[in-house]
PDB file of C-alpha atoms and ligand atoms in Angstrom:
ATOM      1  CA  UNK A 206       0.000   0.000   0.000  1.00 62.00           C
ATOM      2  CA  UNK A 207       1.550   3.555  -0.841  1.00 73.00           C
ATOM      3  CA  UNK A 208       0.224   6.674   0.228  1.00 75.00           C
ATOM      4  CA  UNK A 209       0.653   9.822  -1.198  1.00 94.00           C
ATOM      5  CA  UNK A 210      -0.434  13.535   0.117  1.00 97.00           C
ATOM      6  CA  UNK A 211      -0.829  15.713  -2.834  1.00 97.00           C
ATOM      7  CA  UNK A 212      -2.740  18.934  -3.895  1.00 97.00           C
ATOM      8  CA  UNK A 213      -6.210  18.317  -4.666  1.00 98.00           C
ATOM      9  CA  UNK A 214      -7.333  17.991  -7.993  1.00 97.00           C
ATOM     10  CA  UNK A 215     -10.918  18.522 -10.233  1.00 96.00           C
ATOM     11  CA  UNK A 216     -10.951  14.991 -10.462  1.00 96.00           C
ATOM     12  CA  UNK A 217     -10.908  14.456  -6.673  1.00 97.00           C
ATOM     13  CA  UNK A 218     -14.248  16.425  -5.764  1.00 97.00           C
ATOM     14  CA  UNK A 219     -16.653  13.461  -5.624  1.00 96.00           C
ATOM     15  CA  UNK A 220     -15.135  11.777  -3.550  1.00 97.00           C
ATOM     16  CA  UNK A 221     -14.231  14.036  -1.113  1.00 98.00           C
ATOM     17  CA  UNK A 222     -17.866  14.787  -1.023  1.00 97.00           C
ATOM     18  CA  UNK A 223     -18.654  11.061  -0.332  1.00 97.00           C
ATOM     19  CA  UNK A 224     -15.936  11.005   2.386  1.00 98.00           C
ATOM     20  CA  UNK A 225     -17.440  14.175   3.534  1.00 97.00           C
ATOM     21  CA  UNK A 226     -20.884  12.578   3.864  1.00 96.00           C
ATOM     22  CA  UNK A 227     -19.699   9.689   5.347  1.00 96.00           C
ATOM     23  CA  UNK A 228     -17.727  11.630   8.224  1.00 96.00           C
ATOM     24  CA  UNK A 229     -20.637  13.519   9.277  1.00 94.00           C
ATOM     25  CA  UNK A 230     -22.958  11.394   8.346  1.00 92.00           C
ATOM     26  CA  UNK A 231     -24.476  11.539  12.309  1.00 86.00           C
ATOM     27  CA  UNK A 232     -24.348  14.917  12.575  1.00 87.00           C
ATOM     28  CA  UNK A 233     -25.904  18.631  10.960  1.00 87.00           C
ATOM     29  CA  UNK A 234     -22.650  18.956   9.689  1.00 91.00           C
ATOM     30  CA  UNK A 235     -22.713  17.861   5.663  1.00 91.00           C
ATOM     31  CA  UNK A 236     -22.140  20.547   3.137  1.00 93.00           C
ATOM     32  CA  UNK A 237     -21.891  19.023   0.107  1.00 92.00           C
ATOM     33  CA  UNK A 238     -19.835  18.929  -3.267  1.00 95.00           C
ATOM     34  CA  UNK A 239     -20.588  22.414  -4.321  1.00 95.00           C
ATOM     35  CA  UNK A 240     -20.506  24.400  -1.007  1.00 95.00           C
ATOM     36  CA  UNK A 241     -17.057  22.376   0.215  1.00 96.00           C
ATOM     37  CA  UNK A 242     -15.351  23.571  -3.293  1.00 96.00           C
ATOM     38  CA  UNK A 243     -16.201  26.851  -2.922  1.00 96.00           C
ATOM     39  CA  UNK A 244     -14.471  26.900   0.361  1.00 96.00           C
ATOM     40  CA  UNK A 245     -11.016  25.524  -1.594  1.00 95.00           C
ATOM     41  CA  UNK A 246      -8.520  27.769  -2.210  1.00 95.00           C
ATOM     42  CA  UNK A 247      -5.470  27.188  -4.487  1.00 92.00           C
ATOM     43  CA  UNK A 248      -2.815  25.405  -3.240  1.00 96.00           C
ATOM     44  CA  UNK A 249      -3.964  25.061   0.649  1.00 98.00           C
ATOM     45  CA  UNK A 250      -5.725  22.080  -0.006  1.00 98.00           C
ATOM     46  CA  UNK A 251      -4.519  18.013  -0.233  1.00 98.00           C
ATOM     47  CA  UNK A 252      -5.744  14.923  -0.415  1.00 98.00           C
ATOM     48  CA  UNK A 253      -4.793  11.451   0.875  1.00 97.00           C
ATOM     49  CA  UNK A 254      -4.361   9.153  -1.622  1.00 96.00           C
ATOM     50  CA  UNK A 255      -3.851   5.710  -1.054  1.00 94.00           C
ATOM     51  CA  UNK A 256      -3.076   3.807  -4.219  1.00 92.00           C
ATOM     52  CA  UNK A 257      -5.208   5.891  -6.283  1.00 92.00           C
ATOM     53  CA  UNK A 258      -7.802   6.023  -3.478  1.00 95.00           C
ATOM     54  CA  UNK A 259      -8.883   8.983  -1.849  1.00 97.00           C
ATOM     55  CA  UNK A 260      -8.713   8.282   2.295  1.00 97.00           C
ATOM     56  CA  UNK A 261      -8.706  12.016   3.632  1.00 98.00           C
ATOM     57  CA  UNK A 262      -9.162  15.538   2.272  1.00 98.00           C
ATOM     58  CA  UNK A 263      -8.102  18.494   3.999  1.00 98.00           C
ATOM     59  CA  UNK A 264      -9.346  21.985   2.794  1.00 98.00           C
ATOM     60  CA  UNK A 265      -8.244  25.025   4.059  1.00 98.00           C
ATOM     61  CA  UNK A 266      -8.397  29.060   2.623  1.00 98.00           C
ATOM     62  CA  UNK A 267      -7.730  32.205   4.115  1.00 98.00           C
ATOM     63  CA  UNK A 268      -9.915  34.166   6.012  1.00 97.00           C
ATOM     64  CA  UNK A 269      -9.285  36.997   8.825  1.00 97.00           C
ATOM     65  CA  UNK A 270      -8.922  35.625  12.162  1.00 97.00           C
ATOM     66  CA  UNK A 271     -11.680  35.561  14.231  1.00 97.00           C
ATOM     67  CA  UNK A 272     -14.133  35.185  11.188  1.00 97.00           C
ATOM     68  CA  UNK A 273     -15.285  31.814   8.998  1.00 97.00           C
ATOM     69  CA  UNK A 274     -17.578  30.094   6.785  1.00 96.00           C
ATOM     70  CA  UNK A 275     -21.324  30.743   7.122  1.00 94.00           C
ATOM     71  CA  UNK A 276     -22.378  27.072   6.220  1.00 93.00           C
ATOM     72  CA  UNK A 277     -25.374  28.143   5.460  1.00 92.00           C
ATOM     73  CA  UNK A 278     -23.954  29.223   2.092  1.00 92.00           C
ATOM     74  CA  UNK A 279     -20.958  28.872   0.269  1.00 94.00           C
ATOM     75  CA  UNK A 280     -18.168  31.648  -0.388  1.00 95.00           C
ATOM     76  CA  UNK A 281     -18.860  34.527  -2.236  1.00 93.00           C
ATOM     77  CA  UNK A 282     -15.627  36.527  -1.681  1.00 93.00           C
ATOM     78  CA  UNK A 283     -12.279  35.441  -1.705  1.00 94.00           C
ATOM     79  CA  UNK A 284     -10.391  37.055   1.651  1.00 95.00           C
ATOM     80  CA  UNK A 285      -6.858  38.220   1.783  1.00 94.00           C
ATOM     81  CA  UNK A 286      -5.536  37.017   4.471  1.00 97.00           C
ATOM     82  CA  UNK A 287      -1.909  36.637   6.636  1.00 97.00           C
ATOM     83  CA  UNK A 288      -4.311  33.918   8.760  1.00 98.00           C
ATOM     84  CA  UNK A 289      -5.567  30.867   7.137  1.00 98.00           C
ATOM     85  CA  UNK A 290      -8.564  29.296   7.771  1.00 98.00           C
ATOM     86  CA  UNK A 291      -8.339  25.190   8.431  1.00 98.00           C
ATOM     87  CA  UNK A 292     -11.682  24.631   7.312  1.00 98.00           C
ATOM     88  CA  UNK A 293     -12.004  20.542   7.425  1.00 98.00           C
ATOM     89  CA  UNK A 294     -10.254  17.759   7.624  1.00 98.00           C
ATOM     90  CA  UNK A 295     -11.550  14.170   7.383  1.00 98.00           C
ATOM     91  CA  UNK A 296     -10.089  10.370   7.412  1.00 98.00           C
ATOM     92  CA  UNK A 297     -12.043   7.433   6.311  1.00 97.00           C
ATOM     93  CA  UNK A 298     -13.232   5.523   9.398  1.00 96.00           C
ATOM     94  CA  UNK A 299     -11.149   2.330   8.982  1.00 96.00           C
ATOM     95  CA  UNK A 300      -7.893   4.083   8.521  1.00 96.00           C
ATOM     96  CA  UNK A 301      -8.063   6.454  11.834  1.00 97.00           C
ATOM     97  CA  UNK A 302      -6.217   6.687  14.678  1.00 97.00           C
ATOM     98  CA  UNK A 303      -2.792   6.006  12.698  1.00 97.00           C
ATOM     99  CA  UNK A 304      -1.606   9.468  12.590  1.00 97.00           C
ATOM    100  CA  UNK A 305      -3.127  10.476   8.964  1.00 97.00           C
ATOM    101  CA  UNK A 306      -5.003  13.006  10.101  1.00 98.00           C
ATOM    102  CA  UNK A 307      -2.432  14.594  12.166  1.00 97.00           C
ATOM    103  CA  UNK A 308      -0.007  14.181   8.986  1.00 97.00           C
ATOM    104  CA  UNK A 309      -2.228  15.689   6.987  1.00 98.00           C
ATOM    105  CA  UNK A 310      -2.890  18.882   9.329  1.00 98.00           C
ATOM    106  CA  UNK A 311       1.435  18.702   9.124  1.00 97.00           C
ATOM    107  CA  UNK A 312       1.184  18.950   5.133  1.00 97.00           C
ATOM    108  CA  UNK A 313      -1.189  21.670   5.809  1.00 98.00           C
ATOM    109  CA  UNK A 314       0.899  23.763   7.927  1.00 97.00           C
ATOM    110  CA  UNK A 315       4.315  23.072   5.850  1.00 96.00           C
ATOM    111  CA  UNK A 316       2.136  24.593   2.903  1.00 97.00           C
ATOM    112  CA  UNK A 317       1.062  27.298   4.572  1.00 97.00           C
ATOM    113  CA  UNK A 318       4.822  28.257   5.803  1.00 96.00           C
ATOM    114  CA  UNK A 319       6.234  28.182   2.262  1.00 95.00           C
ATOM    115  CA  UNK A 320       2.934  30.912   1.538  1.00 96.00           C
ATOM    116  CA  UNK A 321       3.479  33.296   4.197  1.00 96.00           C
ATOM    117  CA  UNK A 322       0.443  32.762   6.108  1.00 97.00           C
ATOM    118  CA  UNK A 323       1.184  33.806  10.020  1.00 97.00           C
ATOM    119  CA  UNK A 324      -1.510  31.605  11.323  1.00 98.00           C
ATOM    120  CA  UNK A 325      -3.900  29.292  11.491  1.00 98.00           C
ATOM    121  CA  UNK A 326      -7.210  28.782  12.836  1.00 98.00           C
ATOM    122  CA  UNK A 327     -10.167  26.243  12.732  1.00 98.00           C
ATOM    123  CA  UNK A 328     -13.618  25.382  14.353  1.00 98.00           C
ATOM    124  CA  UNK A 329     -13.012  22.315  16.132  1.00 98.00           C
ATOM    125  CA  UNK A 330     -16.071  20.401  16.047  1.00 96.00           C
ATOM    126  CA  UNK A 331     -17.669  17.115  17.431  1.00 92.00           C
ATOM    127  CA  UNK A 332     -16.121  17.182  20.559  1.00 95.00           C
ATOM    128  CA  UNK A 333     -12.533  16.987  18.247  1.00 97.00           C
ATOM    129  CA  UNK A 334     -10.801  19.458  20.493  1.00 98.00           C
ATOM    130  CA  UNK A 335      -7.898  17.534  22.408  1.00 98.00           C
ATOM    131  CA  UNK A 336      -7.031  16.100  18.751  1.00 98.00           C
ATOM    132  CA  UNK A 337      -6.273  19.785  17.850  1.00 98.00           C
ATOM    133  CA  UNK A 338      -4.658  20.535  20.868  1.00 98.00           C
ATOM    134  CA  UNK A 339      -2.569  18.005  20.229  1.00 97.00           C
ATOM    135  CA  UNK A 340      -1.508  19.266  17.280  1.00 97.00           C
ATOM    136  CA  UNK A 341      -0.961  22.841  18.656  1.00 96.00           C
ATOM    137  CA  UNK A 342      -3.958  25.052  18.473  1.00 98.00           C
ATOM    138  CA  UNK A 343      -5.660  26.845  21.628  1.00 98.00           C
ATOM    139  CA  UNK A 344      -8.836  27.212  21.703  1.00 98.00           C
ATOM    140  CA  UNK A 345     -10.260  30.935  22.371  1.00 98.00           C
ATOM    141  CA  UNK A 346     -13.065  30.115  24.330  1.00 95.00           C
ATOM    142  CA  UNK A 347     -14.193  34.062  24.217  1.00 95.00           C
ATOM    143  CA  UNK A 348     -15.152  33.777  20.543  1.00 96.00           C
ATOM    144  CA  UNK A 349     -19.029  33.373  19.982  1.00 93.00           C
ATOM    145  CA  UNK A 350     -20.061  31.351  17.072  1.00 96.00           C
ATOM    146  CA  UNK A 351     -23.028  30.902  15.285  1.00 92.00           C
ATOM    147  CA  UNK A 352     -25.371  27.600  16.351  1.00 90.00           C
ATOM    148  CA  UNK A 353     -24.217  25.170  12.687  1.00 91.00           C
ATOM    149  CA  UNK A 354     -21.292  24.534  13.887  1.00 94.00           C
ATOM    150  CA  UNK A 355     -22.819  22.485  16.702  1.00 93.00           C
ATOM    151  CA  UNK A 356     -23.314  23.811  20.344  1.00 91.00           C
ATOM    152  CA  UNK A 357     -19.471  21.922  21.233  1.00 93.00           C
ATOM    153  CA  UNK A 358     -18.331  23.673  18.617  1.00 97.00           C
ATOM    154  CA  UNK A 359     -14.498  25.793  19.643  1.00 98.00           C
ATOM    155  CA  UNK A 360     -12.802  28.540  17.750  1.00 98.00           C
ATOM    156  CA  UNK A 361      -8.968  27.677  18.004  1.00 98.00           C
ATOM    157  CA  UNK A 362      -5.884  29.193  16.388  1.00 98.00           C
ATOM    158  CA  UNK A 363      -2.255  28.253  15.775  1.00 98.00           C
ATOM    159  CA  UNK A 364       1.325  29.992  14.862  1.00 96.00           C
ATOM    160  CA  UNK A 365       2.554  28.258  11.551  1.00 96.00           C
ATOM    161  CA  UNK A 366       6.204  29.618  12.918  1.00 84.00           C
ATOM    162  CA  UNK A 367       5.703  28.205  16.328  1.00 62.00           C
ATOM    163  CA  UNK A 368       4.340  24.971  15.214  1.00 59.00           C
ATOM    164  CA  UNK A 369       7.182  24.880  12.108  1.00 58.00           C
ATOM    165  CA  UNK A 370       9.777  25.214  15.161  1.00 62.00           C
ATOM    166  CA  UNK A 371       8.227  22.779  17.269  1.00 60.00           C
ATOM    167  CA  UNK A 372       8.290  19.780  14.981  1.00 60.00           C
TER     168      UNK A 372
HETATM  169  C1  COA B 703     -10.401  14.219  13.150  1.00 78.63           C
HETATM  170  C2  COA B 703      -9.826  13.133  12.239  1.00 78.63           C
HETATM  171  C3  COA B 703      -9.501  13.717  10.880  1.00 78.63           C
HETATM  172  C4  COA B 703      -8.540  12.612  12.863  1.00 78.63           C
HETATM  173  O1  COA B 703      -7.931  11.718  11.926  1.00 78.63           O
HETATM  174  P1  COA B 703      -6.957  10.549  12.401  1.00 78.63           P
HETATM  175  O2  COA B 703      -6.274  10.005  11.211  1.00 78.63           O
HETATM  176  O3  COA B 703      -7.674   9.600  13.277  1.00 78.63           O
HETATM  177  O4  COA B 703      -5.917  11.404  13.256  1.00 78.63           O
HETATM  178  P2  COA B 703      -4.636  10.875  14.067  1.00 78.63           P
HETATM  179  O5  COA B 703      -4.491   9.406  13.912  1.00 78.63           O
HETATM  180  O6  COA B 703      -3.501  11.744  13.687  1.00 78.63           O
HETATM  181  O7  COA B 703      -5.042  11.246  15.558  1.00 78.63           O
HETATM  182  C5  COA B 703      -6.254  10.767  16.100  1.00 78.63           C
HETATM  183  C6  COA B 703      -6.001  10.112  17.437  1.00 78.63           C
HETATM  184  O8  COA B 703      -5.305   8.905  17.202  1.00 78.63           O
HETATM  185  C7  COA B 703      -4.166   8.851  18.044  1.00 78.63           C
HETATM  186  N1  COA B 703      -3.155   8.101  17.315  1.00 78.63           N
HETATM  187  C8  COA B 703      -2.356   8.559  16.332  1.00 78.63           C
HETATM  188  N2  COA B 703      -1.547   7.584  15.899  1.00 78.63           N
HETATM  189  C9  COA B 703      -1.886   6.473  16.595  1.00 78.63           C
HETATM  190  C10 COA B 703      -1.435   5.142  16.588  1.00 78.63           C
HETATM  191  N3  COA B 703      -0.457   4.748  15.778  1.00 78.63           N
HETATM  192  N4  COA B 703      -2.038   4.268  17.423  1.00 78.63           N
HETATM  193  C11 COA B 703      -3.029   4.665  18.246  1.00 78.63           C
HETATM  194  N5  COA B 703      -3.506   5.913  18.304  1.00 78.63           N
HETATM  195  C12 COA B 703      -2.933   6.801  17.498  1.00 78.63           C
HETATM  196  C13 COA B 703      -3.805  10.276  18.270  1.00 78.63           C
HETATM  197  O9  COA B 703      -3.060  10.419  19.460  1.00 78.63           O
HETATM  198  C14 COA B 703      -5.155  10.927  18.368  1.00 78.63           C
HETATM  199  O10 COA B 703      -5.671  10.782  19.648  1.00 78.63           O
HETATM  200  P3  COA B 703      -6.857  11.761  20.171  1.00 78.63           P
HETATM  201  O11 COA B 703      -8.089  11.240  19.532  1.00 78.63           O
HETATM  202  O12 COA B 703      -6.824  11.547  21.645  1.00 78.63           O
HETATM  203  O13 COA B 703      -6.487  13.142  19.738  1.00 78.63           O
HETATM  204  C15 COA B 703     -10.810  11.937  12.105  1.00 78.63           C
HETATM  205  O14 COA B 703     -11.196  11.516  13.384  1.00 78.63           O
HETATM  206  C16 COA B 703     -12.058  12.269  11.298  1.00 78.63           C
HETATM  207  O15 COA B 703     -12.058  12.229  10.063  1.00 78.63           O
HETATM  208  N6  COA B 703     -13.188  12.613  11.982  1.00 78.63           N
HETATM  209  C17 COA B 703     -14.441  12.984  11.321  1.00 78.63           C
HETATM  210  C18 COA B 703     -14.357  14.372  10.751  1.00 78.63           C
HETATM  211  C19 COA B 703     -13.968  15.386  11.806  1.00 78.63           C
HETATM  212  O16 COA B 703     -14.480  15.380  12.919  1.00 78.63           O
HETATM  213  N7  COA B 703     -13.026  16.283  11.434  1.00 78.63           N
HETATM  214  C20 COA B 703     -12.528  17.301  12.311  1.00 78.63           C
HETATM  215  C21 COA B 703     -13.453  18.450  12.340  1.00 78.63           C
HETATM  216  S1  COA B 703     -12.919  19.708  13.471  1.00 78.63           S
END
């Protein structure tokens, strides 16, 4: 078995949808094909590809800290940005809890270093927050967000520089 992260690719989209609607398929959570892609942004998003198999997707764009996707719609602008926005990140059931995810979210972050982005930041969702601490984001409790994201739902944040020197 080889794996292989790489940039995303038109190609990819339907299943990263499917993975999508498997990984939250028990919550409020699903987007879909069309809002997910309009939340991609060149070159800060990768896939997992496991002999030609996609096993996780993560998609990430930048947006001003402190501010994210309405998933009630998809993007209409495109943000400038020294902060970039992890939006999601998923791993097929069978193959988690192997470190994919978290090598994936490493991918990320390299990527983002070689762009100049300062930071980071995500919603961690589904009661996912140690994973993220883990991989060196604090959560800012203060920030209020809106009632899709799930009521568990955590705004955290990250230094690429920190997390570049850390690792
Ligand atoms: C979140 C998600 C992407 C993590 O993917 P993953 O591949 O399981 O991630 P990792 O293996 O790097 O880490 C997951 C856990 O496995 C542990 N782990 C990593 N390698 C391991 C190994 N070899 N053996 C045992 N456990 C291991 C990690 O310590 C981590 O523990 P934690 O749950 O206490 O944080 C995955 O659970 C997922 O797709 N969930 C559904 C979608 C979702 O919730 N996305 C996040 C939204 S904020």
């Amino acid at each position: 078995m080889t794996d292989l992260i790489r940039g995303i690719t038109e190609a990819d989209w339907p299943q990263v949808a499917a993975l999508e609607a498997g990984a939250y398929a028990d919550t409020a959570l699903t987007e879909g094909e069309a809002a997910l892609r309009s939340r991609a942004a060149a070159g800060t998003c990768f896939v997992l590809d496991l002999d030609g198999r996609i096993a996780g997707y993560v998609l990430a764009l930048p947006y001003p800290m402190f501010r994210y996707p309405d998933l009630t719609r998809p993007e209409r602008v495109t943000h400038r940005s020294a902060n970039l926005h992890l939006h999601d990140l998923a791993v097929i059931g069978p193959l988690r809890r192997r470190g994919l995810g978290s090598r994936l979210v490493r991918h990320l972050t390299d990527a983002a270093g070689t762009r100049g982005f300062r930071t980071m930041s995500l919603i961690a969702v589904g009661g996912k927050e140690p994973f993220w601490r883990a991989n060196g984001y604090r959560a800012h409790r203060e920030a209020r967000l809106p009632s899709g994201y799930g009521s568990d739902a955590v705004y955290m944040s990250a230094r690429v520089a920190a997390y570049r020197e850390a690792s």
